[in-house]
Amino acid sequence: MAERLLEVTNLVKHFPVGHRRTVKAINDVSFHIDRGETLALVGESGSGKTTVGRCILRLIEPTQGRITFAGAQVDTMSADQLRALRPRVQMVFQEPYDSLNPRMRIRKIVEEPIFLAGEMTPAQRHDRVAEVLEMVRLGADAMDKYPHQFSAGEQQRIGIARAIATQPELVVLDEPTSALDVSVRAEILDLLTDLQEDLALSYLLISHDLTAVRRVCHRVAIMYLGKIVERGDSDALFEQPLHPYSRALLSSVLYPDPSEQLSRFLLSGEIPSPIDLPPGCHLHGRCPWAVDTCNDAYPDAEELLPGRQVACFRAREMNALNGDAATGGPSA
Amino acid sequence: MEPLLAVDDVRVSFEKESGAVAVLNGVDLSVQPGESIGIVGESGAGKTVLVRTILNLLQEPWKVHQGQIRFDGEDLLAKQEEELRQIRGVKIALTSPEPRKQLNPLVRVGEQLAHGIRAHRKITRKEALELAVEALESVGIPDPHLRVRSYPHELSGGMCQRVVIAMALSHSPKLLLADEPTAGLDVTIARQILDLMAELVHEFGSSLMLVSRDMGVVAHYCQRVAVMYAGQIVEVGETEVFYGAAAHPYSRHLLRAARAARDDRRAAAATVEARAAAAHGCAYTPRCPVAITACEQSTPALEPVEDGHAARCFRRGEVARGEVQA
């Protein structure tokens, strides 16, 4: 049995926005990540995926819910305890250039988290910076340059070097490739995969890009308006999505092959505002399967295939799964 | 058939104090009436500059050195500003990658649409506003009679893109230049916008030049594809032929990267050590896995592989037939 590294239970985050209104960014989200595993959190803008990532690091305070990292409860940690946690949980940000201080040399940028962890001498820190720059295939000569002297792909490598400098156990990757061109994107994903193998890292990969996610993650959780609508093993889920939102999301991906039939499983309309969440299932206004029940209550997640949780009243029936096919199995 | 648009050896540079930076290095491209062509390439390839050159929108420090752009029998680069105004937005329309920036944040979208309509038609403001409502309806905006009174910030990104498409098509242009129309949109919305655009372009019989970094979008929404690299068209061909038998190593590289995810393969096959490009050679030589000596000595021209399929590569035949691993 794999070791649980991170466990998130019933996480809620609401942002007050004045006039007694709140943005309901995360509405009761639970998932876990095992050691050495990559979980992808996939969703469109406004789904709450980035907010989940930030809550885990306590960059923003969760409204409710429990976050456990390697057995320690993160949501109640004091500032001192959090400081001790930082080297173990790191983050790579979406905008490579904006997340690097333009007035610092690369040496300083990558060294900063090690310096803050406070366990190395200056000489050790220098060696460590050189080492991680090698690991991300930039080379130690990068040290004395400034961020603007690098391409976007190289800047993202610097961001990754900074994240792995303290030998973290978990790295939250917030859209690490969405600002990059397609060929650079592939290089960064390959690099992340290699680093995971070499350093036994666990990743929480936050992305809206399904094509990027598929190759690198072990499990996927698909979010829509602050809820996880479906989760399960990556290959099986991509092969056969069961929730109507997952189906629509996957059929929106245009594969670069003109002979491939375009899927017509599309959603109508726009994503509703997280301030005025629709009653019942959040998708019902856009869903081709919606019936009256969907209007009244939010469906509970059900295990429809082994390891596959789906929150939809009609998924079993519409995917023509009979009761026997859903064997229950151990919970994922 | 006489092409609607013919771009012939266009060279554009960005003039800096420290010297000129060549951005378009001899672009040749034609667009037939009613056809949709995709322009693909990574950032910096010159896609957007090409679009702006076609509209003759470039100003200092941009400079068009050479070349001709013929549109509907007229030479666009030779036109005066006054004449261009009768073409831009009327015969050739543009949608930008950031629809919110293309709209004036202080003016209701209905007024903006009406203003564009009245610029070229002698009708009253009231009549123009009625046309604006119709235009919003035609691009699938719900409650168009209410939405004409909305400001851009009250609309989502997808809705803004719909408004921009409505504006672009309000004079039934012969050519629509769509620069990254889905760049900032969520995937479920992007498909809606692409379907809408394809449907309207077909309805008006317009030609579509779709600029995109997304190989998947072009595969499904364009009849022909042109690949740009370092300010040149390096390959052009029918969509089916191109995706089946790309003849330029760079096209192969783009396709491999785009397909890697689904195919569960590593994309970076043969990562080539970056070398400096030879002064006279093909610009792709430093990254090319199949470069030969000739590639460093002279620049290949855009030459046919077969009918209607051409590539700027000395080894285009071998690459297209898959005889060399490019």
XYZ file of C-alpha atoms in Angstrom:
658
model
C 0.000 0.000 0.000
C 1.413 3.305 -1.082
C 2.093 5.901 1.556
C -0.315 8.828 1.770
C 1.628 12.039 1.442
C -1.146 14.589 1.237
C -4.749 14.262 2.248
C -7.290 17.008 1.671
C -10.698 16.530 3.253
C -13.820 18.620 2.723
C -11.889 21.706 1.711
C -13.955 24.887 1.351
C -12.792 28.349 0.360
C -15.133 31.301 0.059
C -13.898 34.813 -0.679
C -16.055 37.689 0.531
C -16.401 40.273 -2.238
C -18.491 42.956 -0.550
C -22.245 43.583 -0.478
C -22.493 40.347 1.537
C -21.623 38.360 -1.524
C -19.048 35.594 -1.660
C -17.142 33.907 -4.426
C -17.566 30.232 -3.690
C -14.246 29.122 -5.127
C -13.991 25.684 -3.548
C -17.054 23.813 -2.323
C -16.189 20.691 -0.396
C -13.255 19.107 -2.177
C -11.494 15.939 -1.001
C -8.567 14.071 -2.533
C -5.216 12.581 -1.671
C -1.768 12.161 -3.198
C 0.461 9.167 -2.519
C 4.221 9.414 -2.313
C 5.827 9.441 -5.754
C 2.534 10.051 -7.487
C 1.201 12.806 -9.737
C -2.364 13.934 -9.325
C -3.667 16.314 -11.956
C -6.329 18.802 -11.015
C -7.990 19.788 -14.250
C -10.588 22.424 -14.911
C -11.389 25.630 -16.734
C -10.935 29.118 -15.353
C -13.030 29.678 -12.260
C -13.134 26.001 -11.362
C -11.091 26.655 -8.211
C -8.077 24.528 -9.097
C -5.481 27.227 -8.410
C -7.192 28.118 -5.147
C -6.891 24.486 -4.041
C -3.133 24.601 -4.735
C -2.724 27.778 -2.759
C -4.754 26.501 0.183
C -2.526 23.438 0.453
C 0.517 25.671 0.919
C -1.524 27.993 3.136
C -0.688 30.874 0.800
C -4.342 31.604 1.367
C -6.296 30.400 4.368
C -8.936 27.749 3.757
C -12.423 28.552 5.050
C -13.033 24.980 6.176
C -11.584 21.552 5.808
C -8.569 19.567 6.805
C -5.209 19.318 5.058
C -2.781 16.659 6.224
C 0.770 16.448 4.915
C 2.896 13.432 5.887
C 0.773 12.937 8.973
C 0.937 16.563 10.156
C -2.140 18.743 10.076
C -1.356 21.755 7.890
C -4.549 23.784 8.299
C -3.910 24.432 11.995
C -0.146 25.012 11.811
C 1.413 28.063 13.432
C 3.652 30.400 11.458
C 6.745 28.631 12.857
C 5.465 25.213 11.949
C 4.612 26.464 8.472
C 8.136 27.765 8.030
C 9.430 24.303 8.799
C 6.999 22.873 6.261
C 8.008 25.186 3.385
C 11.151 23.315 2.314
C 9.092 20.149 2.025
C 6.282 21.571 -0.108
C 7.213 23.850 -2.981
C 5.457 25.476 -5.892
C 6.114 26.231 -9.560
C 4.098 29.123 -10.928
C 2.276 29.710 -14.165
C 4.040 32.785 -15.524
C 7.726 31.926 -15.671
C 8.996 35.481 -16.013
C 6.628 37.119 -13.554
C 7.519 34.641 -10.858
C 11.237 35.475 -10.957
C 12.540 38.685 -9.413
C 13.938 40.607 -12.409
C 16.605 42.310 -10.301
C 18.077 39.164 -8.803
C 20.658 36.972 -10.424
C 19.668 33.345 -10.942
C 22.082 32.321 -8.167
C 20.128 34.371 -5.659
C 16.728 33.321 -6.925
C 17.476 29.628 -6.659
C 19.385 30.022 -3.407
C 16.646 31.891 -1.580
C 14.534 28.928 -0.458
C 17.662 27.055 0.722
C 18.816 30.134 2.575
C 15.438 30.476 4.263
C 15.504 26.809 5.238
C 18.707 27.803 7.036
C 20.574 24.534 7.182
C 23.451 25.065 4.791
C 26.662 27.052 4.793
C 27.196 29.539 1.946
C 29.569 27.117 0.210
C 27.053 24.277 0.451
C 24.346 26.542 -0.893
C 26.494 27.496 -3.841
C 27.117 23.855 -4.672
C 23.463 23.022 -4.299
C 22.428 25.837 -6.672
C 24.931 24.575 -9.255
C 23.617 21.063 -8.782
C 19.935 21.877 -9.276
C 20.699 24.051 -12.304
C 22.415 20.978 -13.789
C 19.374 18.887 -12.931
C 17.086 21.162 -14.917
C 19.632 21.062 -17.764
C 20.583 24.698 -17.644
C 24.134 24.356 -16.407
C 25.918 26.269 -13.684
C 26.856 29.169 -16.015
C 23.280 30.340 -15.685
C 24.039 31.457 -12.121
C 25.369 34.915 -12.856
C 22.704 35.923 -15.330
C 19.391 37.679 -14.859
C 15.938 36.261 -15.674
C 15.437 38.409 -18.804
C 18.457 36.778 -20.423
C 16.551 33.510 -20.724
C 13.751 32.267 -22.951
C 10.371 31.474 -21.423
C 11.159 27.758 -21.363
C 14.487 28.378 -19.629
C 12.819 30.712 -17.140
C 10.419 27.932 -16.267
C 13.414 25.629 -15.735
C 14.760 28.206 -13.270
C 11.401 28.172 -11.507
C 11.623 24.399 -11.295
C 15.231 24.548 -10.038
C 14.119 26.895 -7.268
C 11.275 24.570 -6.344
C 13.444 21.455 -6.064
C 16.382 23.196 -4.372
C 15.226 22.326 -0.859
C 14.611 18.664 -1.726
C 10.855 18.906 -1.314
C 8.552 15.905 -1.123
C 5.610 17.586 -2.830
C 5.667 20.170 -5.612
C 2.531 22.033 -6.605
C 2.773 22.806 -10.315
C 0.345 25.585 -11.171
C -0.132 25.547 -14.958
C 3.601 25.036 -15.481
C 3.388 24.914 -19.274
C 0.429 27.021 -20.280
C 2.533 30.101 -21.116
C 4.870 28.108 -23.351
C 4.993 27.125 -27.003
C 4.062 23.578 -27.826
C 7.553 22.164 -28.380
C 8.926 23.839 -25.247
C 5.908 22.591 -23.346
C 6.816 19.019 -24.205
C 10.412 19.524 -23.024
C 9.276 20.884 -19.673
C 6.884 17.975 -19.174
C 9.659 15.507 -20.000
C 11.921 17.261 -17.509
C 9.274 17.111 -14.784
C 8.789 13.395 -15.412
C 12.544 12.730 -15.177
C 12.875 14.745 -11.969
C 10.011 12.834 -10.432
C 11.752 9.533 -11.106
C 15.158 10.719 -9.929
C 14.008 12.524 -6.809
C 10.906 10.503 -5.891
C 8.814 13.671 -6.003
C 5.071 13.871 -5.716
C 3.258 16.410 -7.860
C -0.030 18.189 -7.721
C -0.347 19.301 -11.336
C -2.882 22.064 -11.828
C -3.825 22.563 -15.454
C -6.536 23.312 -17.941
C -4.572 21.616 -20.701
C -5.749 18.040 -20.984
C -3.175 17.075 -23.571
C -0.384 18.197 -21.270
C -1.817 16.352 -18.323
C -2.445 12.977 -19.823
C 1.106 11.852 -20.309
C 2.485 12.894 -16.955
C -0.138 12.135 -14.338
C -1.162 8.926 -12.629
C -4.553 10.068 -11.464
C -6.838 12.918 -12.491
C -9.472 14.931 -10.684
C -11.705 17.057 -12.866
C -13.092 20.213 -11.286
C -16.035 22.331 -12.250
C -17.135 25.349 -10.234
C -15.412 24.376 -7.012
C -16.327 20.692 -7.005
C -14.543 17.588 -8.168
C -16.991 16.053 -10.634
C -14.969 12.974 -11.511
C -11.716 11.380 -10.485
C -9.879 8.209 -11.231
C -6.855 6.636 -12.866
C -5.552 8.761 -15.672
C -5.513 6.303 -18.575
C -8.909 4.836 -17.825
C -10.495 8.241 -17.315
C -9.108 9.663 -20.547
C -10.205 6.526 -22.372
C -13.718 6.546 -20.976
C -14.845 9.672 -19.131
C -18.164 9.123 -17.376
C -19.240 12.542 -16.132
C -20.850 14.744 -18.793
C -18.453 17.577 -17.965
C -15.417 15.322 -18.347
C -16.818 14.066 -21.613
C -17.346 17.582 -22.910
C -13.917 18.689 -21.741
C -12.226 15.773 -23.454
C -14.182 16.151 -26.647
C -13.215 19.833 -26.795
C -9.618 18.801 -27.321
C -8.742 19.033 -30.974
C -6.244 16.363 -31.833
C -3.857 17.409 -34.623
C -5.198 14.955 -37.140
C -7.797 16.158 -39.653
C -9.140 12.665 -40.303
C -10.219 12.252 -36.692
C -13.958 12.654 -36.262
C -14.786 15.681 -34.142
C -16.788 14.761 -31.099
C -20.058 16.618 -30.873
C -20.511 16.128 -27.141
C -20.459 19.833 -26.388
C -21.856 21.977 -23.627
C -24.094 24.897 -24.407
C -23.759 28.327 -22.851
C -21.203 29.792 -20.533
C -19.688 28.912 -17.182
C -21.909 30.420 -14.444
C -20.476 32.862 -11.945
C -19.070 31.317 -8.747
C -20.864 34.113 -6.883
C -24.317 32.949 -7.984
C -23.836 29.234 -8.129
C -26.783 27.508 -9.752
C -28.870 25.356 -7.392
C -28.567 21.598 -7.709
C -25.816 20.256 -9.906
C -23.616 23.146 -11.040
C -23.631 21.847 -14.592
C -27.348 21.386 -15.117
C -27.876 24.572 -17.156
C -25.312 23.471 -19.740
C -25.657 19.700 -19.589
C -27.262 17.729 -22.428
C -28.322 15.022 -19.955
C -29.959 17.268 -17.363
C -33.330 16.250 -15.924
C -35.440 17.791 -13.145
C -33.580 15.980 -10.365
C -30.361 17.762 -11.369
C -32.058 21.021 -10.530
C -32.854 20.060 -6.948
C -29.749 18.611 -5.365
C -26.046 18.215 -5.905
C -25.302 14.549 -6.695
C -23.056 12.566 -4.347
C -19.939 11.010 -5.804
C -20.445 7.347 -6.603
C -17.891 4.721 -7.450
C -19.032 3.669 -10.918
C -15.902 1.791 -11.926
C -13.121 0.550 -9.673
C -11.304 3.631 -8.403
C -13.572 5.982 -10.350
C -15.745 8.463 -8.463
C -18.372 10.314 -10.440
C -20.793 12.941 -9.143
C -23.698 12.696 -11.560
C -27.248 11.385 -11.187
C -27.367 10.050 -14.702
C -23.822 8.873 -15.399
C -24.551 5.213 -14.673
C -27.578 5.115 -16.932
C -26.164 7.271 -19.761
C -22.928 5.337 -19.905
C -24.955 2.129 -19.906
C -23.135 0.790 -16.888
C -25.185 -1.812 -15.093
C -24.879 -2.259 -11.370
C -22.599 -5.284 -11.685
C -19.974 -3.450 -13.684
C -19.441 -1.152 -10.743
C -17.624 -3.602 -8.538
C -16.988 -1.233 -5.710
C -13.340 -2.171 -5.220
C -11.052 -0.440 -2.767
C -11.578 3.283 -2.571
C -9.072 5.299 -4.585
C -8.642 30.814 -60.188
C -7.372 34.294 -59.391
C -6.409 34.334 -55.707
C -8.237 36.762 -53.430
C -5.020 37.609 -51.625
C -1.511 37.194 -52.963
C 1.442 37.989 -50.708
C 4.605 38.110 -52.763
C 8.120 38.158 -51.285
C 7.235 40.488 -48.410
C 10.146 41.586 -46.258
C 9.599 43.542 -43.058
C 12.018 44.657 -40.394
C 11.939 46.364 -37.033
C 14.301 49.322 -37.133
C 16.223 49.825 -33.936
C 18.967 52.308 -33.241
C 21.353 49.413 -32.966
C 20.309 48.127 -36.370
C 17.406 46.488 -38.157
C 15.899 43.197 -37.036
C 14.459 41.264 -39.976
C 11.054 39.873 -38.977
C 9.533 38.783 -42.275
C 12.134 37.384 -44.662
C 10.313 36.978 -47.925
C 6.813 35.683 -47.263
C 4.885 34.180 -50.187
C 1.305 33.155 -49.649
C -1.969 33.116 -51.506
C -5.549 32.784 -50.329
C -8.322 31.664 -52.671
C -11.861 33.075 -52.495
C -13.914 31.201 -49.916
C -11.030 29.130 -48.623
C -9.858 28.807 -45.031
C -6.132 28.698 -44.458
C -4.356 28.196 -41.158
C -1.086 29.962 -40.343
C 0.781 28.027 -37.676
C 4.078 28.638 -35.937
C 5.469 29.384 -32.525
C 5.739 32.805 -30.916
C 8.178 35.031 -32.743
C 7.667 33.363 -36.114
C 6.098 36.536 -37.510
C 2.457 35.448 -37.746
C 0.970 38.573 -36.208
C 3.335 40.867 -38.118
C 2.183 39.208 -41.336
C -1.438 39.907 -40.433
C -0.643 43.530 -39.674
C 1.342 43.883 -42.886
C -1.594 42.602 -44.908
C -3.753 45.328 -43.395
C -0.933 47.823 -43.970
C -1.095 48.736 -40.300
C 2.624 48.804 -39.589
C 4.087 52.115 -38.538
C 7.507 53.311 -37.472
C 9.784 51.674 -36.408
C 8.404 48.878 -38.560
C 9.447 49.028 -42.173
C 8.266 47.115 -45.222
C 11.339 46.799 -47.423
C 10.116 44.812 -50.286
C 7.256 42.845 -51.699
C 3.739 43.215 -52.886
C 0.367 42.362 -51.416
C -2.423 42.092 -53.955
C -5.944 41.834 -52.639
C -8.964 41.606 -54.897
C -6.978 43.122 -57.773
C -5.488 45.993 -55.752
C -2.003 46.630 -54.412
C -2.486 47.130 -50.671
C 0.998 48.355 -49.821
C 0.727 51.158 -52.384
C -2.542 52.510 -51.003
C -3.052 55.772 -49.176
C -4.504 55.809 -45.681
C -7.794 57.195 -47.039
C -8.242 54.313 -49.504
C -7.206 51.747 -46.901
C -10.033 52.888 -44.697
C -12.460 51.662 -47.363
C -10.834 48.231 -47.216
C -10.030 47.631 -43.558
C -13.038 46.469 -41.630
C -15.088 46.343 -44.848
C -13.345 43.984 -47.236
C -10.742 42.669 -44.816
C -11.692 42.303 -41.168
C -9.552 41.422 -38.176
C -10.175 39.765 -34.854
C -7.410 40.105 -32.287
C -6.236 37.521 -29.751
C -7.468 39.704 -26.920
C -11.054 40.654 -27.717
C -11.387 42.661 -24.537
C -8.590 44.936 -25.684
C -10.132 45.344 -29.109
C -13.287 46.745 -27.510
C -13.507 50.198 -25.985
C -14.133 49.657 -22.244
C -16.085 52.912 -21.903
C -18.626 52.381 -24.662
C -21.563 50.005 -24.688
C -20.988 47.128 -27.113
C -24.108 48.022 -29.118
C -22.803 51.549 -29.692
C -19.438 50.176 -30.782
C -21.075 47.850 -33.268
C -23.372 50.601 -34.550
C -20.436 52.971 -34.906
C -18.599 50.451 -37.066
C -21.673 49.891 -39.205
C -22.336 53.604 -39.681
C -18.743 54.274 -40.651
C -19.464 52.674 -44.001
C -23.219 52.893 -44.415
C -25.481 55.909 -44.531
C -28.087 54.952 -41.977
C -29.364 56.530 -38.772
C -28.020 55.667 -35.349
C -31.296 53.977 -34.489
C -31.202 51.782 -37.577
C -27.588 50.920 -36.861
C -28.469 49.899 -33.293
C -31.173 47.615 -34.653
C -28.586 46.036 -36.939
C -26.315 45.686 -33.917
C -28.987 43.671 -32.110
C -29.297 41.422 -35.150
C -25.532 41.062 -35.323
C -25.344 40.016 -31.663
C -28.114 37.529 -32.248
C -26.298 36.053 -35.243
C -23.243 35.314 -33.093
C -25.349 33.504 -30.510
C -25.445 36.047 -27.706
C -28.513 35.420 -25.544
C -30.910 38.360 -24.992
C -29.223 40.506 -27.658
C -31.632 43.431 -27.120
C -30.406 43.637 -23.509
C -26.793 42.864 -24.288
C -26.397 45.769 -26.732
C -26.459 47.940 -23.627
C -23.691 46.008 -21.874
C -20.169 47.289 -21.398
C -17.309 44.951 -22.310
C -16.436 44.282 -18.651
C -19.926 42.912 -18.095
C -19.300 40.194 -20.667
C -17.195 37.045 -20.345
C -14.156 36.490 -22.552
C -16.134 34.189 -24.825
C -18.931 36.765 -25.174
C -16.404 39.517 -25.976
C -14.955 37.302 -28.691
C -18.466 36.853 -30.080
C -18.964 40.630 -30.121
C -15.651 41.084 -31.925
C -16.659 38.459 -34.498
C -19.996 40.209 -34.972
C -18.128 43.478 -35.570
C -15.650 41.883 -37.945
C -18.406 40.330 -40.012
C -20.779 43.298 -39.980
C -19.771 44.327 -43.507
C -19.585 40.781 -44.905
C -15.814 40.983 -45.545
C -14.189 38.999 -48.313
C -11.377 38.043 -45.975
C -11.413 37.517 -42.225
C -8.053 37.571 -40.466
C -8.555 35.751 -37.172
C -5.450 36.116 -35.010
C -5.498 33.440 -32.282
C -9.282 33.646 -31.849
C -9.327 31.143 -29.001
C -6.064 32.004 -27.238
C -7.523 33.187 -23.941
C -10.660 31.055 -23.906
C -11.509 27.927 -21.986
C -11.634 24.788 -24.092
C -15.377 24.227 -23.907
C -15.937 27.836 -25.015
C -13.181 27.709 -27.655
C -14.956 24.979 -29.571
C -18.163 27.044 -29.578
C -16.298 30.059 -30.996
C -14.537 28.040 -33.699
C -17.789 26.411 -34.781
C -19.479 29.805 -34.892
C -16.687 31.362 -36.915
C -16.591 28.496 -39.405
C -20.360 28.641 -39.846
C -20.488 32.422 -40.407
C -17.523 32.499 -42.765
C -19.208 29.792 -44.797
C -22.486 31.689 -44.781
C -20.873 34.909 -46.067
C -18.601 33.077 -48.502
C -15.617 34.849 -46.913
C -12.071 33.556 -46.907
C -10.592 32.863 -43.512
C -6.981 33.226 -42.471
C -6.774 31.577 -39.068
C -3.569 32.329 -37.187
C -2.891 29.849 -34.426
C -0.250 28.085 -32.412
C -2.606 25.176 -31.960
C -2.020 22.415 -34.509
C -5.319 20.819 -33.483
C -7.438 23.882 -34.265
C -5.963 24.239 -37.752
C -6.321 20.521 -38.491
C -10.065 20.703 -38.025
C -11.020 24.180 -39.187
C -8.828 24.881 -42.222
C -8.552 23.495 -45.735
C -4.930 24.482 -46.144
C -2.055 25.018 -43.722
C 0.985 27.279 -43.925
C 3.789 26.904 -41.405
C 5.880 29.932 -40.443
C 9.360 29.796 -39.042
C 11.751 32.718 -38.594
C 9.737 35.040 -40.793
C 9.186 32.704 -43.710
C 6.563 30.270 -44.862
C 8.489 27.001 -44.652
C 5.688 24.720 -45.777
C 2.248 25.036 -47.279
C -0.204 22.384 -48.340
C -3.684 20.916 -48.158
C -4.572 20.047 -44.574
C -4.936 16.323 -45.198
C -1.672 16.094 -47.120
C 0.205 18.218 -44.604
C -0.876 16.273 -41.528
C -0.235 12.992 -43.302
C 3.088 13.740 -44.968
C 4.670 16.948 -43.694
C 7.745 17.745 -45.760
C 9.648 20.212 -43.582
C 11.563 19.019 -40.505
C 10.154 21.919 -38.490
C 6.577 20.934 -39.360
C 7.404 17.400 -38.274
C 8.759 18.765 -35.013
C 5.575 20.782 -34.358
C 3.352 17.820 -35.145
C 5.374 15.481 -32.979
C 5.192 17.887 -30.046
C 1.449 18.348 -30.512
C 0.816 14.627 -30.788
C 3.130 13.567 -27.997
C 0.492 13.818 -25.316
C -1.970 11.417 -26.853
C 0.630 9.096 -28.242
C 2.242 8.857 -24.839
C 5.639 9.377 -26.376
C 8.449 11.641 -25.496
C 8.325 14.700 -27.679
C 11.893 15.823 -27.660
C 13.226 13.293 -30.119
C 16.812 14.111 -30.913
C 17.193 17.354 -29.039
C 19.660 19.155 -31.200
C 22.393 21.226 -29.626
C 21.718 24.797 -30.609
C 24.290 25.967 -33.099
C 24.540 29.420 -34.580
C 22.700 29.692 -37.880
C 25.008 30.093 -40.821
C 24.702 33.502 -42.419
C 23.570 32.188 -45.782
C 21.971 28.933 -44.819
C 18.488 27.751 -43.918
C 17.321 29.352 -40.659
C 16.257 25.985 -39.272
C 19.650 24.330 -39.751
C 20.764 24.812 -36.117
C 17.796 22.822 -34.835
C 17.389 20.441 -37.746
C 18.111 16.738 -37.183
C 18.582 16.018 -40.896
C 20.619 19.034 -41.990
C 23.265 18.428 -44.628
C 26.149 20.594 -45.816
C 24.021 22.303 -48.458
C 21.721 23.638 -45.712
C 24.513 25.758 -44.279
C 25.528 27.165 -47.625
C 22.321 28.425 -49.147
C 18.676 28.981 -48.275
C 16.240 26.592 -49.923
C 13.322 28.145 -51.793
C 9.689 27.206 -51.267
C 9.575 24.431 -53.855
C 6.877 21.886 -54.664
C 6.841 18.433 -53.107
C 3.848 17.562 -55.219
C 0.844 19.475 -56.559
C -0.266 22.153 -54.132
C 2.231 21.079 -51.466
C 5.505 22.950 -51.101
C 8.289 23.166 -48.542
C 11.452 25.172 -48.003
C 13.794 22.251 -47.529
C 16.408 20.569 -49.678
C 15.336 17.201 -48.358
C 11.567 17.807 -48.592
C 10.928 14.709 -50.688
C 12.720 12.361 -48.327
C 11.110 13.971 -45.280
C 7.601 13.818 -46.769
C 8.004 10.145 -47.691
C 9.385 9.399 -44.235
C 12.704 8.180 -45.622
C 14.618 10.233 -43.087
C 13.698 10.680 -39.429
C 13.083 14.408 -39.245
